[in-house]
Short mmCIF file of C-alpha atoms and ligand atoms in Angstrom, two decimals:
data_model
loop_
_atom_site.label_atom_id
_atom_site.label_comp_id
_atom_site.label_asym_id
_atom_site.label_seq_id
_atom_site.Cartn_x
_atom_site.Cartn_y
_atom_site.Cartn_z
CA MET A 1 -0.19 0.07 0.14
CA SER A 2 1.36 3.61 -0.87
CA LYS A 3 2.34 5.68 1.86
CA LEU A 4 0.99 9.34 1.98
CA HIS A 5 2.95 12.48 2.41
CA VAL A 6 2.21 14.91 5.39
CA THR A 7 3.66 18.00 5.90
CA THR A 8 2.62 19.83 9.27
CA THR A 9 3.64 21.95 11.98
CA VAL A 10 4.24 20.15 15.52
CA ASN A 11 5.23 22.77 18.43
CA GLY A 12 6.01 25.57 15.99
CA ASP A 13 8.38 23.41 13.78
CA GLU A 14 7.42 22.41 10.52
CA VAL A 15 7.59 18.27 9.97
CA GLU A 16 7.06 15.65 7.31
CA TYR A 17 6.32 12.09 7.24
CA LEU A 18 5.07 9.51 5.44
CA CYS A 19 2.54 7.48 6.78
CA ASP A 20 -0.51 4.37 5.54
CA PRO A 21 -3.51 5.62 5.55
CA ARG A 22 -4.72 3.68 8.66
CA GLU A 23 -2.31 5.14 11.17
CA THR A 24 -3.32 7.48 13.85
CA LEU A 25 -1.86 11.39 14.60
CA LEU A 26 -0.96 9.38 17.90
CA ASP A 27 0.73 6.53 15.87
CA CYS A 28 2.76 9.51 13.91
CA LEU A 29 3.60 11.67 16.85
CA ARG A 30 4.79 8.64 19.04
CA ASP A 31 6.21 6.41 15.92
CA LYS A 32 7.62 8.97 13.55
CA LEU A 33 8.36 12.20 15.44
CA ASN A 34 9.36 10.34 18.56
CA LEU A 35 7.15 12.44 20.62
CA THR A 36 5.86 10.07 22.92
CA GLY A 37 4.03 12.27 25.40
CA ALA A 38 0.76 11.74 24.57
CA LYS A 39 0.16 8.19 25.46
CA GLU A 40 -2.43 5.51 24.05
CA GLY A 41 -4.57 4.72 27.15
CA CYS A 42 -7.52 3.41 25.48
CA GLY A 43 -7.48 4.26 21.77
CA THR A 44 -10.99 4.40 21.31
CA GLY A 45 -11.89 8.22 22.40
CA ASP A 46 -12.36 7.63 26.20
CA CYS A 47 -9.14 8.31 27.97
CA GLY A 48 -8.02 11.84 26.98
CA ALA A 49 -4.34 10.32 27.19
CA CYS A 50 -3.90 11.14 23.48
CA SER A 51 -4.87 14.78 23.81
CA VAL A 52 -3.37 17.26 21.65
CA THR A 53 -4.42 20.60 19.69
CA VAL A 54 -5.15 20.63 16.29
CA ASP A 55 -5.53 24.44 15.20
CA GLY A 56 -5.92 25.36 18.67
CA ARG A 57 -8.91 22.82 19.17
CA LEU A 58 -8.50 20.11 21.74
CA VAL A 59 -8.88 16.61 20.51
CA CYS A 60 -8.07 13.24 20.99
CA SER A 61 -4.77 12.39 18.60
CA CYS A 62 -6.28 8.73 18.43
CA LEU A 63 -9.10 9.75 16.87
CA MET A 64 -7.84 11.20 14.17
CA LEU A 65 -5.92 10.14 11.25
CA GLY A 66 -2.35 11.01 10.32
CA VAL A 67 -2.99 12.35 6.80
CA GLU A 68 -5.61 14.52 8.59
CA ALA A 69 -2.68 16.76 9.94
CA ASP A 70 -1.51 18.07 7.06
CA GLY A 71 -1.51 21.64 6.85
CA LYS A 72 -2.16 21.87 10.35
CA GLN A 73 -0.51 23.04 13.47
CA ILE A 74 -0.64 20.72 16.28
CA GLU A 75 0.55 21.43 19.64
CA THR A 76 1.55 18.52 22.46
CA VAL A 77 2.92 18.33 25.87
CA GLU A 78 6.48 18.45 24.49
CA GLY A 79 5.85 22.18 23.46
CA ILE A 80 4.50 23.37 26.85
CA ALA A 81 7.79 24.33 28.55
CA ASP A 82 9.82 26.82 27.23
CA GLY A 83 12.71 25.15 27.10
CA ASP A 84 13.69 24.20 30.61
CA VAL A 85 11.63 26.69 31.91
CA LEU A 86 8.24 24.95 33.27
CA HIS A 87 4.86 26.25 32.39
CA PRO A 88 2.88 27.45 35.64
CA LEU A 89 0.47 24.41 34.89
CA GLN A 90 3.69 21.95 35.09
CA LYS A 91 5.22 24.01 38.30
CA LYS A 92 1.64 23.82 39.82
CA PHE A 93 1.00 20.22 39.37
CA ILE A 94 4.48 19.24 41.22
CA GLU A 95 3.76 21.42 43.78
CA TYR A 96 0.00 19.61 44.24
CA ALA A 97 1.63 16.14 43.42
CA ALA A 98 -1.49 15.66 40.92
CA LEU A 99 0.05 12.87 39.53
CA GLN A 100 1.14 9.49 40.60
CA CYS A 101 1.98 6.75 37.80
CA GLY A 102 1.65 9.92 35.27
CA VAL A 103 0.12 8.42 32.21
CA CYS A 104 -2.54 10.63 32.01
CA THR A 105 -0.73 13.69 32.92
CA PRO A 106 0.50 15.22 29.55
CA GLY A 107 -3.08 14.92 28.34
CA VAL A 108 -4.58 16.42 31.27
CA LEU A 109 -1.96 19.33 31.18
CA VAL A 110 -2.79 20.05 27.03
CA ALA A 111 -6.53 19.75 28.13
CA ALA A 112 -5.73 22.12 30.78
CA LYS A 113 -3.95 24.39 28.87
CA SER A 114 -6.60 24.71 26.39
CA LEU A 115 -9.30 25.24 29.08
CA LEU A 116 -7.45 28.35 30.40
CA GLU A 117 -6.69 29.76 27.10
CA LYS A 118 -10.35 29.82 26.51
CA ASN A 119 -11.45 30.30 29.54
CA PRO A 120 -9.24 32.52 32.30
CA ASP A 121 -11.84 32.24 34.94
CA PRO A 122 -13.03 28.67 35.08
CA THR A 123 -15.48 27.75 38.07
CA GLU A 124 -14.13 24.35 39.25
CA GLU A 125 -17.24 22.55 38.19
CA GLU A 126 -16.30 24.05 34.57
CA ALA A 127 -13.40 22.63 34.93
CA ARG A 128 -14.40 19.53 35.75
CA TYR A 129 -16.41 19.20 33.07
CA TRP A 130 -14.09 20.65 30.64
CA LEU A 131 -11.76 17.53 32.13
CA ALA A 132 -14.20 15.14 32.09
CA GLY A 133 -12.57 13.34 28.78
CA ASN A 134 -9.45 13.31 31.00
CA LEU A 135 -9.37 9.90 32.80
CA CYS A 136 -7.21 9.71 35.75
CA ARG A 137 -6.39 5.79 37.68
CA CYS A 138 -4.40 7.13 40.42
CA THR A 139 -5.40 10.82 41.70
CA GLY A 140 -8.89 10.86 42.41
CA TYR A 141 -9.32 14.18 40.52
CA ASP A 142 -8.79 16.42 43.55
CA LYS A 143 -5.46 17.51 43.23
CA ILE A 144 -5.40 17.92 39.59
CA ILE A 145 -8.36 20.23 39.75
CA ARG A 146 -6.69 22.21 42.52
CA ALA A 147 -3.83 22.72 40.74
CA VAL A 148 -5.67 23.57 37.75
CA MET A 149 -7.68 26.13 39.11
CA ASP A 150 -4.60 27.81 41.46
CA THR A 151 -2.62 28.12 38.19
CA ALA A 152 -5.96 29.72 36.78
CA ALA A 153 -5.65 32.27 40.02
CA GLU A 154 -1.98 33.01 39.67
CA LEU A 155 -2.29 33.25 35.93
CA ARG A 156 -4.88 35.81 36.63
CA GLU A 157 -2.60 37.95 38.63
CA ALA A 158 0.05 37.75 36.73
CA SER A 159 -1.88 39.45 33.58
CA MET B 1 -7.92 1.54 2.56
CA ASP B 2 -7.57 4.34 -0.16
CA TYR B 3 -7.54 8.20 1.65
CA HIS B 4 -9.15 10.75 -0.52
CA SER B 5 -9.80 14.37 0.21
CA PRO B 6 -12.23 16.04 -2.47
CA ALA B 7 -12.81 19.37 -3.31
CA SER B 8 -16.60 19.40 -4.09
CA PHE B 9 -19.44 16.97 -3.22
CA ALA B 10 -19.80 16.12 -7.29
CA GLU B 11 -16.26 14.63 -6.84
CA ALA B 12 -17.18 13.01 -3.14
CA SER B 13 -20.27 11.47 -5.08
CA ALA B 14 -18.16 10.35 -7.86
CA LEU B 15 -15.39 8.71 -5.82
CA ALA B 16 -18.20 6.82 -3.55
CA GLU B 17 -20.24 5.61 -6.72
CA ASN B 18 -17.17 4.22 -8.39
CA ALA B 19 -15.61 2.77 -5.24
CA THR B 20 -15.62 -0.91 -4.41
CA GLY B 21 -15.71 -2.75 -1.00
CA ILE B 22 -16.98 -0.97 2.12
CA THR B 23 -16.74 3.17 1.66
CA ARG B 24 -17.21 5.72 4.79
CA PHE B 25 -16.85 9.22 4.52
CA LEU B 26 -14.87 10.61 7.33
CA ALA B 27 -16.15 13.96 9.16
CA GLY B 28 -14.89 14.09 12.84
CA GLY B 29 -14.08 10.44 12.70
CA THR B 30 -15.17 9.85 16.14
CA ASP B 31 -17.35 6.68 15.03
CA VAL B 32 -15.33 5.51 11.95
CA LEU B 33 -11.92 5.98 13.73
CA VAL B 34 -13.12 3.97 16.80
CA GLN B 35 -14.88 1.32 14.36
CA LEU B 36 -10.73 1.14 12.47
CA ARG B 37 -9.58 0.65 15.63
CA SER B 38 -11.73 -1.90 16.91
CA GLU B 39 -11.37 -3.85 13.60
CA LEU B 40 -14.99 -3.42 13.13
CA VAL B 41 -15.06 -1.72 10.12
CA THR B 42 -11.78 -0.98 8.07
CA PRO B 43 -13.42 0.68 5.07
CA ASP B 44 -11.92 0.18 1.50
CA THR B 45 -12.32 3.51 0.69
CA LEU B 46 -12.36 6.77 3.00
CA ILE B 47 -13.40 9.83 2.01
CA ASP B 48 -12.93 13.03 3.80
CA ILE B 49 -15.07 15.72 3.19
CA LYS B 50 -13.71 18.00 5.52
CA LYS B 51 -11.51 20.00 2.40
CA ILE B 52 -14.64 20.96 0.56
CA ASP B 53 -15.65 24.74 0.39
CA GLY B 54 -17.90 25.66 2.89
CA VAL B 55 -18.16 22.67 4.98
CA HIS B 56 -17.17 24.38 8.08
CA ASP B 57 -19.57 27.48 7.83
CA VAL B 58 -22.79 28.18 9.93
CA THR B 59 -24.88 30.48 7.86
CA ARG B 60 -28.11 32.40 9.13
CA ASN B 61 -30.00 32.82 5.61
CA ALA B 62 -32.37 36.13 4.84
CA ASP B 63 -35.25 33.60 5.76
CA GLY B 64 -33.70 33.17 9.22
CA SER B 65 -33.30 29.59 8.35
CA TRP B 66 -30.12 28.23 8.98
CA THR B 67 -27.45 25.86 7.04
CA LEU B 68 -25.05 24.44 8.41
CA GLY B 69 -21.83 22.78 6.82
CA VAL B 70 -21.19 19.24 7.15
CA ALA B 71 -18.11 19.21 9.15
CA VAL B 72 -19.17 21.92 11.63
CA THR B 73 -18.30 20.37 14.86
CA GLY B 74 -20.01 20.43 18.23
CA ALA B 75 -17.98 22.46 19.88
CA GLU B 76 -18.00 25.27 16.77
CA MET B 77 -22.21 24.82 17.27
CA SER B 78 -21.74 25.69 21.00
CA GLU B 79 -19.70 28.43 20.57
CA HIS B 80 -21.70 30.19 17.82
CA PRO B 81 -23.26 33.48 19.26
CA GLU B 82 -26.99 33.26 17.42
CA LEU B 83 -27.48 29.58 16.94
CA GLY B 84 -28.29 28.59 20.59
CA ARG B 85 -30.71 31.43 20.71
CA ASP B 86 -32.34 30.21 17.90
CA TRP B 87 -32.04 26.51 18.58
CA PRO B 88 -31.45 25.96 22.07
CA GLY B 89 -32.50 22.16 21.70
CA VAL B 90 -30.29 21.03 18.94
CA VAL B 91 -26.76 22.89 20.32
CA GLU B 92 -27.78 21.26 24.03
CA ALA B 93 -28.62 17.95 22.11
CA MET B 94 -25.13 17.48 19.95
CA ASP B 95 -23.46 19.38 23.32
CA LEU B 96 -24.25 16.17 25.13
CA ILE B 97 -22.10 13.99 22.81
CA GLY B 98 -18.58 13.37 24.47
CA SER B 99 -16.17 15.06 26.15
CA THR B 100 -14.47 18.32 25.13
CA GLN B 101 -11.75 16.40 22.86
CA VAL B 102 -15.11 14.44 20.92
CA GLN B 103 -16.76 18.08 20.93
CA GLY B 104 -13.84 19.56 18.73
CA ARG B 105 -14.41 16.63 16.25
CA ALA B 106 -18.14 15.14 16.13
CA THR B 107 -20.92 16.73 13.74
CA LEU B 108 -24.68 15.89 13.16
CA THR B 109 -24.08 14.62 10.08
CA GLY B 110 -21.81 12.18 11.68
CA ASN B 111 -24.01 11.07 14.37
CA LEU B 112 -26.93 10.72 12.06
CA CYS B 113 -25.25 8.72 9.58
CA ASN B 114 -23.59 6.34 11.62
CA GLY B 115 -27.18 5.00 12.70
CA SER B 116 -26.98 4.83 15.93
CA PRO B 117 -30.82 4.58 17.50
CA ALA B 118 -29.20 6.11 20.56
CA ALA B 119 -27.67 9.00 18.64
CA ASP B 120 -28.27 12.41 21.04
CA SER B 121 -28.55 15.15 18.25
CA VAL B 122 -31.13 12.99 15.79
CA PRO B 123 -34.49 13.22 18.03
CA ALA B 124 -33.57 17.18 18.29
CA MET B 125 -33.03 17.45 14.74
CA VAL B 126 -36.22 15.58 14.27
CA ALA B 127 -38.32 17.73 16.16
CA ALA B 128 -37.05 21.05 15.11
CA GLY B 129 -37.71 19.80 11.33
CA VAL B 130 -34.07 19.86 10.07
CA THR B 131 -33.62 18.84 6.42
CA LEU B 132 -30.65 17.35 4.75
CA SER B 133 -29.31 18.35 1.41
CA VAL B 134 -28.14 14.94 -0.21
CA THR B 135 -26.01 15.07 -3.37
CA GLY B 136 -25.90 12.06 -5.71
CA PRO B 137 -25.04 11.17 -8.57
CA GLY B 138 -28.55 12.49 -10.31
CA GLY B 139 -27.81 15.51 -8.64
CA THR B 140 -29.24 17.09 -4.90
CA ARG B 141 -32.30 16.12 -2.84
CA GLU B 142 -33.55 17.24 0.22
CA VAL B 143 -34.62 14.59 2.70
CA ALA B 144 -35.77 14.95 6.27
CA VAL B 145 -34.03 13.74 9.25
CA GLU B 146 -36.35 11.50 10.04
CA ASP B 147 -36.47 9.32 6.65
CA ILE B 148 -32.54 9.09 7.29
CA PRO B 149 -31.91 6.08 9.78
CA THR B 150 -33.86 3.02 8.45
CA GLY B 151 -32.28 0.87 11.44
CA PRO B 152 -29.26 0.36 13.78
CA GLY B 153 -26.17 1.04 11.28
CA ARG B 154 -28.15 1.08 8.42
CA THR B 155 -29.26 4.47 6.27
CA SER B 156 -31.76 5.37 3.56
CA LEU B 157 -28.70 6.91 1.57
CA VAL B 158 -27.66 5.11 -1.76
CA ARG B 159 -25.04 4.66 -2.93
CA GLY B 160 -22.60 7.48 -4.68
CA GLU B 161 -24.82 9.51 -2.29
CA VAL B 162 -23.18 12.03 0.42
CA ILE B 163 -24.93 14.67 2.84
CA SER B 164 -23.62 18.44 1.82
CA ALA B 165 -25.47 20.46 3.84
CA VAL B 166 -27.79 20.59 7.01
CA ASN B 167 -30.86 22.73 7.02
CA ILE B 168 -32.36 24.14 9.73
CA PRO B 169 -35.63 25.99 9.63
CA ALA B 170 -36.23 29.49 10.36
CA ARG B 171 -36.81 29.58 14.50
CA GLY B 172 -39.94 32.40 13.95
CA GLU B 173 -41.78 33.83 16.77
CA ASN B 174 -42.83 32.44 20.12
CA GLY B 175 -40.67 29.08 19.36
CA GLY B 176 -38.68 26.90 21.43
CA ASP B 177 -37.14 23.44 22.00
CA ALA B 178 -35.40 21.26 23.87
CA TYR B 179 -33.36 17.61 24.11
CA GLN B 180 -33.30 15.67 27.44
CA ARG B 181 -31.49 12.08 27.67
CA PHE B 182 -31.54 9.79 30.26
CA ILE B 183 -28.21 7.90 31.12
CA PRO B 184 -26.87 6.01 34.21
CA ARG B 185 -23.80 8.59 34.75
CA THR B 186 -23.50 12.41 34.39
CA GLU B 187 -21.17 12.19 31.48
CA MET B 188 -19.71 10.35 28.76
CA ASP B 189 -23.05 7.81 28.43
CA ILE B 190 -25.34 6.36 25.73
CA ALA B 191 -28.72 7.35 25.93
CA VAL B 192 -30.93 4.95 27.55
CA VAL B 193 -33.78 7.31 26.53
CA GLY B 194 -33.47 10.60 24.64
CA VAL B 195 -36.48 13.19 23.89
CA GLY B 196 -36.68 16.12 21.33
CA VAL B 197 -39.74 18.52 21.55
CA ASN B 198 -40.06 21.66 19.65
CA LEU B 199 -43.24 23.62 19.79
CA ARG B 200 -44.59 27.26 18.91
CA LEU B 201 -47.19 28.97 20.97
CA ASP B 202 -49.76 31.41 20.31
CA GLY B 203 -50.19 33.10 23.31
CA ASP B 204 -50.27 31.05 26.08
CA THR B 205 -51.47 27.66 23.82
CA ILE B 206 -49.58 25.63 22.06
CA ALA B 207 -50.18 25.70 18.62
CA GLU B 208 -47.63 23.66 16.47
CA ALA B 209 -45.04 20.56 18.44
CA ARG B 210 -43.13 18.03 17.46
CA VAL B 211 -42.09 15.50 19.78
CA SER B 212 -39.44 12.86 19.13
CA LEU B 213 -37.90 9.73 20.84
CA GLY B 214 -34.69 8.48 20.53
CA ALA B 215 -33.33 4.86 21.72
CA VAL B 216 -36.74 3.14 22.31
CA ALA B 217 -36.79 1.70 18.96
CA PRO B 218 -34.71 0.57 16.01
CA THR B 219 -34.55 4.45 14.71
CA VAL B 220 -35.38 7.59 15.95
CA LEU B 221 -39.25 8.20 16.61
CA LEU B 222 -41.21 10.92 15.09
CA VAL B 223 -44.38 10.70 17.59
CA LYS B 224 -47.13 12.60 15.97
CA ASP B 225 -49.59 11.56 18.97
CA ALA B 226 -47.34 12.79 21.54
CA ALA B 227 -47.72 15.98 19.73
CA ARG B 228 -51.06 16.03 19.27
CA ALA B 229 -51.59 15.34 23.11
CA ILE B 230 -50.29 18.77 23.68
CA VAL B 231 -51.33 21.14 20.81
CA GLY B 232 -54.56 23.67 21.64
CA THR B 233 -53.30 23.43 25.28
CA ALA B 234 -51.27 25.51 27.63
CA LEU B 235 -49.40 22.26 28.53
CA ASP B 236 -51.87 21.85 31.94
CA ASP B 237 -51.15 18.63 33.92
CA ALA B 238 -53.85 16.96 31.59
CA ALA B 239 -51.89 17.53 28.49
CA LEU B 240 -48.69 16.21 30.22
CA GLU B 241 -50.45 13.15 31.10
CA ALA B 242 -51.46 12.19 27.66
CA LEU B 243 -48.23 13.21 26.49
CA ALA B 244 -46.54 11.04 28.75
CA ALA B 245 -48.98 7.98 27.55
CA ALA B 246 -48.28 8.71 23.91
CA ALA B 247 -44.92 8.86 24.22
CA SER B 248 -44.61 5.48 26.24
CA ALA B 249 -47.03 4.06 23.93
CA ALA B 250 -44.73 4.82 21.19
CA CYS B 251 -41.72 3.05 22.66
CA ASN B 252 -40.50 -0.42 21.24
CA PRO B 253 -37.14 -0.65 22.87
CA ILE B 254 -34.57 -3.16 23.73
CA ASP B 255 -33.68 -4.80 27.36
CA ASP B 256 -30.14 -4.73 27.87
CA LYS B 257 -28.12 -3.52 30.94
CA ARG B 258 -28.65 -0.22 30.89
CA GLY B 259 -32.46 -0.22 30.81
CA THR B 260 -34.97 -2.88 30.84
CA ILE B 261 -38.08 -2.40 28.47
CA GLU B 262 -40.52 -1.40 31.46
CA PHE B 263 -37.68 1.28 32.56
CA ARG B 264 -37.37 2.67 28.82
CA THR B 265 -40.81 2.96 28.36
CA GLU B 266 -41.63 4.21 31.76
CA VAL B 267 -38.78 6.98 31.05
CA ALA B 268 -39.89 8.20 27.69
CA GLY B 269 -42.98 9.30 29.20
CA VAL B 270 -41.17 11.00 32.43
CA LEU B 271 -38.94 12.80 30.07
CA ALA B 272 -41.30 13.82 27.59
CA LYS B 273 -43.08 15.87 30.24
CA ARG B 274 -39.39 17.50 31.45
CA THR B 275 -38.48 18.25 27.83
CA ALA B 276 -41.95 19.87 26.77
CA LYS B 277 -41.90 21.73 29.87
CA VAL B 278 -38.74 22.86 29.46
CA ALA B 279 -39.07 23.66 24.91
CA TYR B 280 -42.87 25.55 26.43
CA ALA B 281 -40.46 27.96 28.89
CA ARG B 282 -38.23 28.82 26.08
CA ALA B 283 -41.06 29.43 23.78
CA LYS B 284 -42.11 32.06 26.51
CA GLY B 285 -38.87 33.57 26.42
CA GLU B 286 -38.18 31.98 29.90
CA GLN B 287 -34.74 30.84 30.78
CA ALA B 288 -34.89 27.03 30.66
C1 FAD C 1 -15.77 9.20 23.98
C2 FAD C 1 -17.16 9.18 22.83
C3 FAD C 1 -18.24 9.25 23.62
C4 FAD C 1 -19.22 9.59 22.35
N1 FAD C 1 -20.43 9.90 23.24
C5 FAD C 1 -21.31 10.08 22.67
C6 FAD C 1 -22.84 10.61 23.17
O1 FAD C 1 -22.92 10.59 23.82
N2 FAD C 1 -23.89 10.36 22.11
C7 FAD C 1 -23.82 10.29 21.06
O2 FAD C 1 -24.80 10.17 20.31
N3 FAD C 1 -22.94 9.52 20.04
C8 FAD C 1 -21.46 9.62 21.11
N4 FAD C 1 -20.16 9.31 20.23
C9 FAD C 1 -20.42 8.69 18.93
C10 FAD C 1 -19.97 10.08 17.76
O3 FAD C 1 -19.10 10.91 18.75
C11 FAD C 1 -20.94 10.79 17.02
O4 FAD C 1 -21.74 10.02 16.93
C12 FAD C 1 -20.62 11.67 16.46
O5 FAD C 1 -21.56 13.11 16.17
C13 FAD C 1 -19.97 11.01 15.12
O6 FAD C 1 -19.67 12.50 14.20
P1 FAD C 1 -18.52 12.23 13.07
O7 FAD C 1 -18.48 13.78 12.50
O8 FAD C 1 -17.23 12.02 14.33
O9 FAD C 1 -18.54 11.17 12.08
P2 FAD C 1 -17.88 10.02 11.72
O10 FAD C 1 -17.09 8.96 12.51
O11 FAD C 1 -16.71 11.12 10.82
O12 FAD C 1 -18.81 9.53 10.58
C14 FAD C 1 -19.87 8.50 11.31
C15 FAD C 1 -20.84 7.93 10.20
O13 FAD C 1 -21.44 8.85 9.66
C16 FAD C 1 -20.65 9.07 7.93
N5 FAD C 1 -20.90 10.40 7.03
C17 FAD C 1 -19.96 11.36 7.88
N6 FAD C 1 -20.30 12.16 6.83
C18 FAD C 1 -21.18 12.12 5.60
C19 FAD C 1 -21.65 12.51 4.93
N7 FAD C 1 -21.82 14.21 4.61
N8 FAD C 1 -22.67 12.40 4.28
C20 FAD C 1 -22.93 10.55 4.53
N9 FAD C 1 -22.19 10.01 5.65
C21 FAD C 1 -21.41 10.91 6.64
C22 FAD C 1 -19.78 8.36 7.99
O14 FAD C 1 -19.31 7.21 6.64
C23 FAD C 1 -19.70 7.41 9.03
O15 FAD C 1 -20.47 5.95 8.54
C24 FAD C 1 -19.21 9.34 21.41
C25 FAD C 1 -18.11 8.84 20.70
C26 FAD C 1 -17.00 8.82 21.33
C27 FAD C 1 -15.84 8.37 20.89
S1 FES C 2 -6.02 6.87 23.76
FE1 FES C 2 -7.06 8.60 22.70
S2 FES C 2 -8.91 8.74 24.33
FE2 FES C 2 -7.57 6.90 24.81
S1 FES C 3 -1.51 9.61 37.30
FE1 FES C 3 -1.71 7.93 37.19
S2 FES C 3 -3.59 8.13 35.54
FE2 FES C 3 -3.58 9.69 36.06
#
């Protein structure tokens, strides 16, 4: 089967890859671009561990084909920190111990960043609904939500 | 699997007409990819409709009706400043689908054409009187939403036909719509019963109504007896009881772990009452 040539932008850098049309964006990120931050928890859109943004829109990269990324702007967890300087969300996640095994964390960070960009002052209920598609087997969610709410407050003060 | 991204619906239709084996259109992919990944359906031909001009547009026409492109996502519908004011029921039904991530991709047309009897946006679209433009080898025809599903996973679309637009009627004066579903959890679940109600008032009296049920039969139902039960009334208790009875009488549900036949039948009546009250309040201009 012939492979398709895809040119896309990931975390600001233009990249190219060849993919089989059946391969998902998640497969392409992990296996072709070595960006293994996004995880495959379920492969069926239920867990959110594969969350990335595409043209600013939060999606599950397991539910999108690699070919569909052509010409798009993709952001993954690898693009959240500025070099060695962690993003405020990442710092708060460490401070609050909002992760245990960490498998859900890349997806949660991408989803939470996308929430705060859309809504800098979410209620706790809004944050919980926004993150309802990010399952966490370990933390019980409370620390995640507290870290997100505190980051939101800090970012509001800073701006 | 061959992947195509045609530039027009005529081209999409020709590709589908000439394809052999299993063909799927790719809108948001939230059903197509799940079926592909779980090896339920591996299409031989996949036709991505998202590069066709206009498929991302939400347009209010001069007569007040709406035309939605077939790639417009649930998130784009919810974010639209005007659409939800005219058609809160249609927008809230679509918004119930999946998570934030799924909302970023899922479409009305995909929800309809996947053919699930429990598809949430479908009863809301039927109640609203939504139609689809269907482009095929012979040109374009307009089809009511309720005429698309023919059974679980099946539609009346014939080979070479692709849906090219979603047409929502003008809201008009004194109208309101609503959608409610019952699920065992509060988020991320499949409807056990879904009810869409759309009505128009003349003073306090219901002048016109459409009531639609999902997940209680092999296809979505347009329940004319339920509409008749409330037309000419001010949605008093007797009308609500007659509505519930008509909704329950229309049910022909399955028995499964999410709900027994008796449960689904009873809940259809209860939800019909609740949903009609919300649509009625919205038609009166009240926040609901
Ligand atoms: C985690 C998760 C949760 C979900 N929760 C819900 C829920 O609560 N309620 C619910 O109803 N659904 C739910 N779904 C199912 C799914 O998201 C919806 O059915 C969605 O609306 C499908 O739209 P899509 O654009 O992704 O369709 P796609 O997957 O792109 O397509 C679905 C079908 O429609 C056909 N199709 C698409 N476009 C056209 C066209 N223009 N013309 C003709 N045929 C076309 C395709 O061939 C395919 O058969 C969920 C899915 C996931 C992954
Ligand atoms: S791996 Fe994509 S949602 Fe679970
Ligand atoms: S920290 Fe383990 S799944 Fe969330």
